[in-house]
PDB file of C-alpha atoms and ligand atoms in Angstrom:
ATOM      1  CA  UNK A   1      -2.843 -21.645  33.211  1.00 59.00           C
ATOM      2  CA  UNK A   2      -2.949 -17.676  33.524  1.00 74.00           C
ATOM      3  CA  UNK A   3      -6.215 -17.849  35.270  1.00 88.00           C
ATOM      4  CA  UNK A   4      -6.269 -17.069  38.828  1.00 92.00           C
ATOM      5  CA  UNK A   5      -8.393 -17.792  41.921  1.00 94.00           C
ATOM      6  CA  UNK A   6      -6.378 -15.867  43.924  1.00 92.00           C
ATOM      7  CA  UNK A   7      -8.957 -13.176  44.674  1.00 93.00           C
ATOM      8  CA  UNK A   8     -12.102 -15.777  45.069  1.00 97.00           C
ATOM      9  CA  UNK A   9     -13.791 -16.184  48.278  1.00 97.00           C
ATOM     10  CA  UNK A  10     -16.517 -18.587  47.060  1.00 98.00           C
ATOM     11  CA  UNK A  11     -16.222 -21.790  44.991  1.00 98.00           C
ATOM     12  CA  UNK A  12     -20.076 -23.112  43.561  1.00 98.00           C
ATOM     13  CA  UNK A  13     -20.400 -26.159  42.262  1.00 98.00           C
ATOM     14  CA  UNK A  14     -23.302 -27.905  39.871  1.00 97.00           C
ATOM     15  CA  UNK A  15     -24.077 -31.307  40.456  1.00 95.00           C
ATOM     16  CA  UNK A  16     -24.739 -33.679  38.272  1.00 94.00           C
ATOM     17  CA  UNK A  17     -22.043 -34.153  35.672  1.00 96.00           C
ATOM     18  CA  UNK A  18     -19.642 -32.520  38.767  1.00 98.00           C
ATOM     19  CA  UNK A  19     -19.767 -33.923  41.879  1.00 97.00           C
ATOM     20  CA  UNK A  20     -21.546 -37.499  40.879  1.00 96.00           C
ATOM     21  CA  UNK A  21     -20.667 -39.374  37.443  1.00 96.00           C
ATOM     22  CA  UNK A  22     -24.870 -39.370  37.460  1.00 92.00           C
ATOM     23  CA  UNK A  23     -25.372 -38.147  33.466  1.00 94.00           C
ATOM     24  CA  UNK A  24     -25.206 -41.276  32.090  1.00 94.00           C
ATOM     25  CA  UNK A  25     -28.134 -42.187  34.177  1.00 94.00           C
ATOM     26  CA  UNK A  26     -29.805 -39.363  33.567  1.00 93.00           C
ATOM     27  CA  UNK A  27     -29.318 -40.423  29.920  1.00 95.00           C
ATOM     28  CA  UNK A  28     -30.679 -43.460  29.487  1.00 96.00           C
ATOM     29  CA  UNK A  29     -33.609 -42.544  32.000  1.00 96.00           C
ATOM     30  CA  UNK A  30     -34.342 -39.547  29.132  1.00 96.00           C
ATOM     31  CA  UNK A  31     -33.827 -41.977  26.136  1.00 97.00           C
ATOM     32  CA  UNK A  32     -36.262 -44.736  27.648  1.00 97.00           C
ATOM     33  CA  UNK A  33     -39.073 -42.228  28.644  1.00 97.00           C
ATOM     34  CA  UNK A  34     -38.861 -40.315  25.477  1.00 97.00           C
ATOM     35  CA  UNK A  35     -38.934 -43.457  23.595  1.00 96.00           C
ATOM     36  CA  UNK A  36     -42.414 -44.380  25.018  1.00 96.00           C
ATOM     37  CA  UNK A  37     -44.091 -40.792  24.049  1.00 94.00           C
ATOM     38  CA  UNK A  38     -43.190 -41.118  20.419  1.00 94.00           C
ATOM     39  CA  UNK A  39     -39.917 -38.805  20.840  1.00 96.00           C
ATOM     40  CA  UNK A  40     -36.319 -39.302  20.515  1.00 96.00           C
ATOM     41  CA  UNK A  41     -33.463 -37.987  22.657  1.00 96.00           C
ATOM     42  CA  UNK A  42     -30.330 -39.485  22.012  1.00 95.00           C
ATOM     43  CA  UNK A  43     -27.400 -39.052  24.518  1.00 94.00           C
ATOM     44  CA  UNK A  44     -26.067 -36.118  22.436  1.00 94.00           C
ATOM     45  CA  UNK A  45     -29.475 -34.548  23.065  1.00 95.00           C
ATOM     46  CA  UNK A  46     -29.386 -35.064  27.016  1.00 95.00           C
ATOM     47  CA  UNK A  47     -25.720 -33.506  27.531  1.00 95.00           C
ATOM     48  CA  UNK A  48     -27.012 -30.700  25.456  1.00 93.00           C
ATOM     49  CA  UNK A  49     -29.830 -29.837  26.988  1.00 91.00           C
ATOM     50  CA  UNK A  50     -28.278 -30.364  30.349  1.00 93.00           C
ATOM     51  CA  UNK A  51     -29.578 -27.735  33.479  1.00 86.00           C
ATOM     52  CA  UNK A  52     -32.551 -27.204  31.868  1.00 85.00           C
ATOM     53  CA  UNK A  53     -35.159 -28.341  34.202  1.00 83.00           C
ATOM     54  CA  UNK A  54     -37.567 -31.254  32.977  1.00 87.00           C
ATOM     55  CA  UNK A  55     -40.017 -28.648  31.891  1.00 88.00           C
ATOM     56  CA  UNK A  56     -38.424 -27.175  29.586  1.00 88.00           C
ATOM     57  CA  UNK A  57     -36.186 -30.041  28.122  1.00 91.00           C
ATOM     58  CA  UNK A  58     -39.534 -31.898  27.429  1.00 95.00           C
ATOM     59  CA  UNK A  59     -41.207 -28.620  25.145  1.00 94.00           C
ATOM     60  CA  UNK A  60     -37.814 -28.606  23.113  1.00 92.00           C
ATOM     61  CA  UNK A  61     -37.780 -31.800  22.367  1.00 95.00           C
ATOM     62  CA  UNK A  62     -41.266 -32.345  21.564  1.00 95.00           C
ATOM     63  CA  UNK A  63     -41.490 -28.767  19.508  1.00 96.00           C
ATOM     64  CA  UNK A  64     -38.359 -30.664  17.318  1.00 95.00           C
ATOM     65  CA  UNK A  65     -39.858 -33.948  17.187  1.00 94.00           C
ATOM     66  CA  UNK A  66     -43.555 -33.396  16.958  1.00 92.00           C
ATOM     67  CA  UNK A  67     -44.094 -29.789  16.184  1.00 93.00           C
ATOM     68  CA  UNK A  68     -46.020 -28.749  19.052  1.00 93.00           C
ATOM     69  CA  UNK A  69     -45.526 -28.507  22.741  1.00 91.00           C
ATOM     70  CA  UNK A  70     -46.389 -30.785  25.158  1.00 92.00           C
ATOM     71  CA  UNK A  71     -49.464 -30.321  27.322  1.00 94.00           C
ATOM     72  CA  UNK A  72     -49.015 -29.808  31.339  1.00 95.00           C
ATOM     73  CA  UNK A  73     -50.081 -32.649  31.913  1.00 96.00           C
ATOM     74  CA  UNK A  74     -47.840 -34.744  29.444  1.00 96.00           C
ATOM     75  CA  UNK A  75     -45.192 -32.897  30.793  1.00 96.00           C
ATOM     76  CA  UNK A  76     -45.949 -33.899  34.307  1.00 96.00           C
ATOM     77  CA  UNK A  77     -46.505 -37.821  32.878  1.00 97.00           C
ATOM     78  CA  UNK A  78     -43.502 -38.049  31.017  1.00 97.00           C
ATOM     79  CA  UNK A  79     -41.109 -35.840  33.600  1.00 94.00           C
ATOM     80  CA  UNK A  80     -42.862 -38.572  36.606  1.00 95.00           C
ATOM     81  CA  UNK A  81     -41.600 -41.828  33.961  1.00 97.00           C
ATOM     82  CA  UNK A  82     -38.115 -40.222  33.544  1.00 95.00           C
ATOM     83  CA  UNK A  83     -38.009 -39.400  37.123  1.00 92.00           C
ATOM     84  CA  UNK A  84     -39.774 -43.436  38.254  1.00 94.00           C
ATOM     85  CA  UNK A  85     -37.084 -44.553  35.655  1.00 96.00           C
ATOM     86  CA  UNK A  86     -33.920 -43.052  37.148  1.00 92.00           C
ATOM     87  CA  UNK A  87     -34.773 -44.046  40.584  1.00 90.00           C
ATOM     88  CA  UNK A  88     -34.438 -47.848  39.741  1.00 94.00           C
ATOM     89  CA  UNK A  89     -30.949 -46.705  37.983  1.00 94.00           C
ATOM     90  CA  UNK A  90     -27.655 -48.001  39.843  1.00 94.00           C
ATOM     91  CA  UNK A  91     -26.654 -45.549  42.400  1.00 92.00           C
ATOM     92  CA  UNK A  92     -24.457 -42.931  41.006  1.00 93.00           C
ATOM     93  CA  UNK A  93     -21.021 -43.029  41.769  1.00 96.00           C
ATOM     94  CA  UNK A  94     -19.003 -39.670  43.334  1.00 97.00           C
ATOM     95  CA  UNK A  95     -17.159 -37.867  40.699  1.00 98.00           C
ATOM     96  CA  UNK A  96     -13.033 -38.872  41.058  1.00 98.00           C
ATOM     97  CA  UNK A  97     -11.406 -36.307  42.124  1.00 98.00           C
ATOM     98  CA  UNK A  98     -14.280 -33.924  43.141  1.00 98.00           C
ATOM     99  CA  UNK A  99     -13.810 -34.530  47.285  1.00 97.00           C
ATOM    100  CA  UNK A 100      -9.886 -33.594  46.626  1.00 98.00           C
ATOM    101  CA  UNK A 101     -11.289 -30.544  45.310  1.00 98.00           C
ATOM    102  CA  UNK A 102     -14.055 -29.555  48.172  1.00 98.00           C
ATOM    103  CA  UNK A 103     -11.008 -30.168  50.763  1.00 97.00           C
ATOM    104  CA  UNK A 104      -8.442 -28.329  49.072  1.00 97.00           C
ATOM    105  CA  UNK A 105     -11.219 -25.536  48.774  1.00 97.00           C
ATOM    106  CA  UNK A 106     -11.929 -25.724  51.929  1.00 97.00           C
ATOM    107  CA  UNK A 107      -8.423 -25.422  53.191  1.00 96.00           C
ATOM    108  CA  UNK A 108      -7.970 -22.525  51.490  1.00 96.00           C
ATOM    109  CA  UNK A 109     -11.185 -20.961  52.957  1.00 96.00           C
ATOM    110  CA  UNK A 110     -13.024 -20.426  50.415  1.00 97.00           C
ATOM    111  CA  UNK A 111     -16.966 -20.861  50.656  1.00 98.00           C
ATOM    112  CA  UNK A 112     -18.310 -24.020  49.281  1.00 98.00           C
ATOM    113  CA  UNK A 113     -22.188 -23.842  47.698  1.00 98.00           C
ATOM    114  CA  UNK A 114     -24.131 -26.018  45.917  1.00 97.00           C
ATOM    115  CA  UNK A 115     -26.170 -24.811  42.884  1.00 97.00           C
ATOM    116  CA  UNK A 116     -27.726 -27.627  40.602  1.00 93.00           C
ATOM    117  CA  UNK A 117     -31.313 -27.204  38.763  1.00 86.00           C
ATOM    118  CA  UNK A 118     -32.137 -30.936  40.344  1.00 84.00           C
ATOM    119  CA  UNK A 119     -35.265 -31.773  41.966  1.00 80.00           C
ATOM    120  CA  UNK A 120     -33.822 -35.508  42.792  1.00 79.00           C
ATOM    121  CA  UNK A 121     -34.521 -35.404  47.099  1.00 84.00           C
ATOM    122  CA  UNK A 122     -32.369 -38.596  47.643  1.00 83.00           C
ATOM    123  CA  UNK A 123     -29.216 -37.003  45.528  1.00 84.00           C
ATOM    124  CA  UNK A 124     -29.823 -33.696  47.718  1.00 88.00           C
ATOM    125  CA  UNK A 125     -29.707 -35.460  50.836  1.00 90.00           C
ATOM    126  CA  UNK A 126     -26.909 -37.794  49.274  1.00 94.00           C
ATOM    127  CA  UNK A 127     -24.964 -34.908  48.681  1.00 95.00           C
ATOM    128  CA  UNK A 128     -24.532 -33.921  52.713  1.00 93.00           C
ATOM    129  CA  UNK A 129     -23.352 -37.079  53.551  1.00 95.00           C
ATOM    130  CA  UNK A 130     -20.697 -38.130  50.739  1.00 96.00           C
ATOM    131  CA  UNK A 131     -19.462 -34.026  51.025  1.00 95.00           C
ATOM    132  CA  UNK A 132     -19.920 -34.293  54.826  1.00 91.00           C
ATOM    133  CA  UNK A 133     -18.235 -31.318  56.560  1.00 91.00           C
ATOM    134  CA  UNK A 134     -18.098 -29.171  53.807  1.00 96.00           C
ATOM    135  CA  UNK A 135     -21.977 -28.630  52.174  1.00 96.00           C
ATOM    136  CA  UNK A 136     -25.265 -28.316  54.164  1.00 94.00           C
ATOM    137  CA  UNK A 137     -28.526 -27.810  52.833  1.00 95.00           C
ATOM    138  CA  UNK A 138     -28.489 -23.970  53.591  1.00 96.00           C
ATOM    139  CA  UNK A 139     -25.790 -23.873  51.031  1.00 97.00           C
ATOM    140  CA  UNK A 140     -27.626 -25.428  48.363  1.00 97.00           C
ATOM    141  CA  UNK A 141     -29.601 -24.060  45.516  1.00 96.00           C
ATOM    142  CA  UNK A 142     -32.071 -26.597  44.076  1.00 93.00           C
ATOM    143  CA  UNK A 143     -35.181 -26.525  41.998  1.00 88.00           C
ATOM    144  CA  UNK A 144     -37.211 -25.966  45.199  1.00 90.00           C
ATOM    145  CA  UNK A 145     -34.950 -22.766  45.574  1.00 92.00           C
ATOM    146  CA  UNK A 146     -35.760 -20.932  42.070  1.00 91.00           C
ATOM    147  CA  UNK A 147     -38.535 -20.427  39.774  1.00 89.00           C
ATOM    148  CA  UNK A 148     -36.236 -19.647  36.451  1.00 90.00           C
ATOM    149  CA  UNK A 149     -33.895 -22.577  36.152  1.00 88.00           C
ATOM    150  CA  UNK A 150     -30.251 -22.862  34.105  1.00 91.00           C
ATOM    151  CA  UNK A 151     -29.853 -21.309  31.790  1.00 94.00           C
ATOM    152  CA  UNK A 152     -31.422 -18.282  33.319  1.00 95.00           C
ATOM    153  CA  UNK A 153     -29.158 -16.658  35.510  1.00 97.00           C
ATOM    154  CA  UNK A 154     -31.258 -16.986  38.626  1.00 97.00           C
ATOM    155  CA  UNK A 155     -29.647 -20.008  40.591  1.00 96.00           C
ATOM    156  CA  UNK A 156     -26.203 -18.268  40.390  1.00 98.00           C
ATOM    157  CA  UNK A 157     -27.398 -15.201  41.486  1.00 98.00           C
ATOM    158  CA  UNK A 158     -29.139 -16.944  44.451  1.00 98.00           C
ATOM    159  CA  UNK A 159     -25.924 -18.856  45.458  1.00 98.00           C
ATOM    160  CA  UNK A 160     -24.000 -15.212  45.552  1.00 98.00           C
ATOM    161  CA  UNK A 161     -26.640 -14.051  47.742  1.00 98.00           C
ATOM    162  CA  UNK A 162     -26.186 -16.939  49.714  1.00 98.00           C
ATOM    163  CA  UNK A 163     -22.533 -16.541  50.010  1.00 98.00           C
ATOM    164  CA  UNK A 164     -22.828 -13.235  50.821  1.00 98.00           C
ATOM    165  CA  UNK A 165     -19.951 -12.320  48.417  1.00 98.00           C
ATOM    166  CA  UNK A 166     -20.108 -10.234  44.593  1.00 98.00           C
ATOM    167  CA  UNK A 167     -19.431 -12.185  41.268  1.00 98.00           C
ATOM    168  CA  UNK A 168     -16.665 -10.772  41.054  1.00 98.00           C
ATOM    169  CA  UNK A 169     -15.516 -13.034  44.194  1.00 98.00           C
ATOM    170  CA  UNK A 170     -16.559 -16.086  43.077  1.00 98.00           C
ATOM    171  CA  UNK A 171     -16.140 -18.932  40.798  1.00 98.00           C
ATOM    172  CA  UNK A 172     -18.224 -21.561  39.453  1.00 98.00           C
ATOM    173  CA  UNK A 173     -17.215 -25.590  38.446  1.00 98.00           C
ATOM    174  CA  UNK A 174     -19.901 -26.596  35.515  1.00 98.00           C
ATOM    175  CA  UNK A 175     -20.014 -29.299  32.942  1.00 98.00           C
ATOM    176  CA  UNK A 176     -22.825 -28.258  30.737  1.00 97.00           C
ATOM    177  CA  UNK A 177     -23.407 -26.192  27.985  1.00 97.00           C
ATOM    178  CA  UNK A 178     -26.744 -24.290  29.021  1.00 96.00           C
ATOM    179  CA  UNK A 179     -25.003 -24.045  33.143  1.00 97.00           C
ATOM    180  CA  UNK A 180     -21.918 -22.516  31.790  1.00 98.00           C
ATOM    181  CA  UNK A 181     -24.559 -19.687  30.113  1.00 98.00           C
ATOM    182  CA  UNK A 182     -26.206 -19.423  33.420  1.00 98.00           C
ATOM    183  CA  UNK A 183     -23.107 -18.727  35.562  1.00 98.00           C
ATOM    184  CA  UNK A 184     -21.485 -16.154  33.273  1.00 98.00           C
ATOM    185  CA  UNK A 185     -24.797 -14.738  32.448  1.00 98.00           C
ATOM    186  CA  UNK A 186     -24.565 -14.075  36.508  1.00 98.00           C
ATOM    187  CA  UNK A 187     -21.271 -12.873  35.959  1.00 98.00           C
ATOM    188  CA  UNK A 188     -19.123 -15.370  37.420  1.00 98.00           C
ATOM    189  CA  UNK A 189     -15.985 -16.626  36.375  1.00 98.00           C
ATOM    190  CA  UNK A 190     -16.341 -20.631  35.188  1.00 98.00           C
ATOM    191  CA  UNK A 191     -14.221 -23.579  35.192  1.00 98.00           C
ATOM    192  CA  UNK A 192     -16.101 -25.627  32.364  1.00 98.00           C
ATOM    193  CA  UNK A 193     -15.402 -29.494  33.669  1.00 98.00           C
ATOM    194  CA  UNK A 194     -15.786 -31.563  30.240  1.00 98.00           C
ATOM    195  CA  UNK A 195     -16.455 -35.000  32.102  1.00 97.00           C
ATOM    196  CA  UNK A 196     -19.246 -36.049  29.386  1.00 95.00           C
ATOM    197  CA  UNK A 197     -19.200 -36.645  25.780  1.00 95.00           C
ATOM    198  CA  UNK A 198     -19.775 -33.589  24.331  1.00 96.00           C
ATOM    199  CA  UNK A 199     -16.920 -31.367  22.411  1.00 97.00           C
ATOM    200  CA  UNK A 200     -15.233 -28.741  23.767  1.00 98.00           C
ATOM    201  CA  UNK A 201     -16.286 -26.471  21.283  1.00 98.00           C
ATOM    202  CA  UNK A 202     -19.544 -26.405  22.337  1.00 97.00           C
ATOM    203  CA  UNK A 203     -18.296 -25.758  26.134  1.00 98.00           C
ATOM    204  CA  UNK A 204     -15.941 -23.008  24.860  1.00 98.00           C
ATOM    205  CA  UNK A 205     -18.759 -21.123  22.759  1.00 98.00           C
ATOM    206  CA  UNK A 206     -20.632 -20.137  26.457  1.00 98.00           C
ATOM    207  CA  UNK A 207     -17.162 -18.915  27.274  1.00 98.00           C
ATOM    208  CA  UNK A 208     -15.538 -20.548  30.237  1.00 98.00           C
ATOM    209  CA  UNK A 209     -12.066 -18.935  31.942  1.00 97.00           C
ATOM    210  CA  UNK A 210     -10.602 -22.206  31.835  1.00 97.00           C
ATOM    211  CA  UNK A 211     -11.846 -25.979  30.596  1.00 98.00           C
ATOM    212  CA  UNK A 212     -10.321 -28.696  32.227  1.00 98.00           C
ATOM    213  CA  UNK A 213     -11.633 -32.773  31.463  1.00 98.00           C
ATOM    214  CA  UNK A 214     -11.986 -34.174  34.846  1.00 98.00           C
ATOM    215  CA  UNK A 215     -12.684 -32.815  38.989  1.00 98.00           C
ATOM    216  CA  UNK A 216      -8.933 -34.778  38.926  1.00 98.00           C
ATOM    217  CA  UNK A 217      -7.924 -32.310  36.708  1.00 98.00           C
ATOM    218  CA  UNK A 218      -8.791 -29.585  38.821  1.00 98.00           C
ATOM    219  CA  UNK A 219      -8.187 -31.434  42.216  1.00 98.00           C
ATOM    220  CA  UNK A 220      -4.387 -31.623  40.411  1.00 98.00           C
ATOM    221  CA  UNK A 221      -4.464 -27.884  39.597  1.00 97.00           C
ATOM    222  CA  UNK A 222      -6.430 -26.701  42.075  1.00 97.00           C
ATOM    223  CA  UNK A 223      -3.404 -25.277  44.702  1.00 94.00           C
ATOM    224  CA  UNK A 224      -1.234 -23.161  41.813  1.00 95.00           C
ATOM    225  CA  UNK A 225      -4.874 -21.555  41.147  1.00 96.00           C
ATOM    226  CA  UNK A 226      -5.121 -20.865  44.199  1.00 93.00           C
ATOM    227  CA  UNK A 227      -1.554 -19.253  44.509  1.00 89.00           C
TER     228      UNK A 227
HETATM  229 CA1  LIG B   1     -24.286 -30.628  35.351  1.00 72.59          CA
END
């Protein structure tokens, strides 16, 4: 690997798809509520439109599928289902590998953040305790943080201004598509995680540094970057 995190002083990491295996949740919750509003998203659909906040991911699909947006208040109705829907899903389970890589990170003092385009409260307090020592909620971008979610630039930015350190200082993990577009449109070097089912074409085309297949991966890899 000729890329090099020698010169980083801040590691950010998305969420979902990153630090909890919680996409394929996230899936089926999309597919079910979709399904009852006369739309289709198949899984294919949900990886792909992945960081996009509810909002948005709802007009796309029903522009495609019914050739007009949705209302507000459809939005709100069908984001509420998906959201009723995933809370009765089986808890999520931590990504393998992915607390390797926050204590290697840590060890090698860089700055840990935490910049995911979820609204989900019990997977933001969830967070603190499974990545206990490392993340608090002052390090954490959320939805409640921003107005212009992935793939705006805007959460990225924040976490920089957070970390108190330039782009040029820092590096992103991502899994998806649209937050791969968001970190290097904030001008951060990205280490594109392929841990769904998507191909890596489409992860290459928002132009990653490196793209690895599992936090393992990078857990395994994550010292010689470092040196
Ligand atoms: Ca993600």
């Amino acid at each position: 690997m000729s890329f090099s995190l020698k010169n980083k002083s801040a590691i950010l990491f998305d969420m979902d798809g990153v630090l909890y295996d919680s996409m394929p949740n996230h899936s089926k919750a999309w597919s079910l509520a979709m399904e009852k509003y006369g739309m289709h998203m198949s899984q294919h659909d949900v990886y792909l439109n992945e960081g996009a906040t509810g909002h948005d991911t709802i007009v796309n699909v029903s522009i495609r599928d019914r050739g007009c947006e949705a209302s507000d208040s459809e939005i709100d109705e069908i984001y509420g289902y998906k959201a009723q829907l995933f809370r009765t899903m089986p808890e999520a389970r931590v990504m393998p590998g992915a607390q390797e890589v926050f204590r290697k990170a840590a060890a090698a003092g860089l700055k840990i953040l935490i910049v995911t385009g979820s609204g989900q409260k019990n997977l933001i307090e969830r967070v603190q305790r499974d990545y206990n020592g490392y993340i608090t909620r002052d390090r954490m971008v959320t939805a409640f943080e921003v107005t212009r979610g992935k793939p705006f630039p805007d959460p990225y930015l924040k976490g920089l201004e957070i970390a108190g350190v330039p782009a040029s200082q820092a590096v992103v993990v991502e899994n998806a598509p649209l937050g791969i577009r968001a970190s290097v449109a904030a001008g951060i070097d990205t280490i594109a995680v392929n841990t769904g089912p998507l191909e890596d074409d489409i992860l290459l085309a928002e132009k990653p540094v490196l793209l690895l297949h599992s936090m393992q991966e990078l857990a395994d890899n994550l010292n010689s970057l470092l040196a």
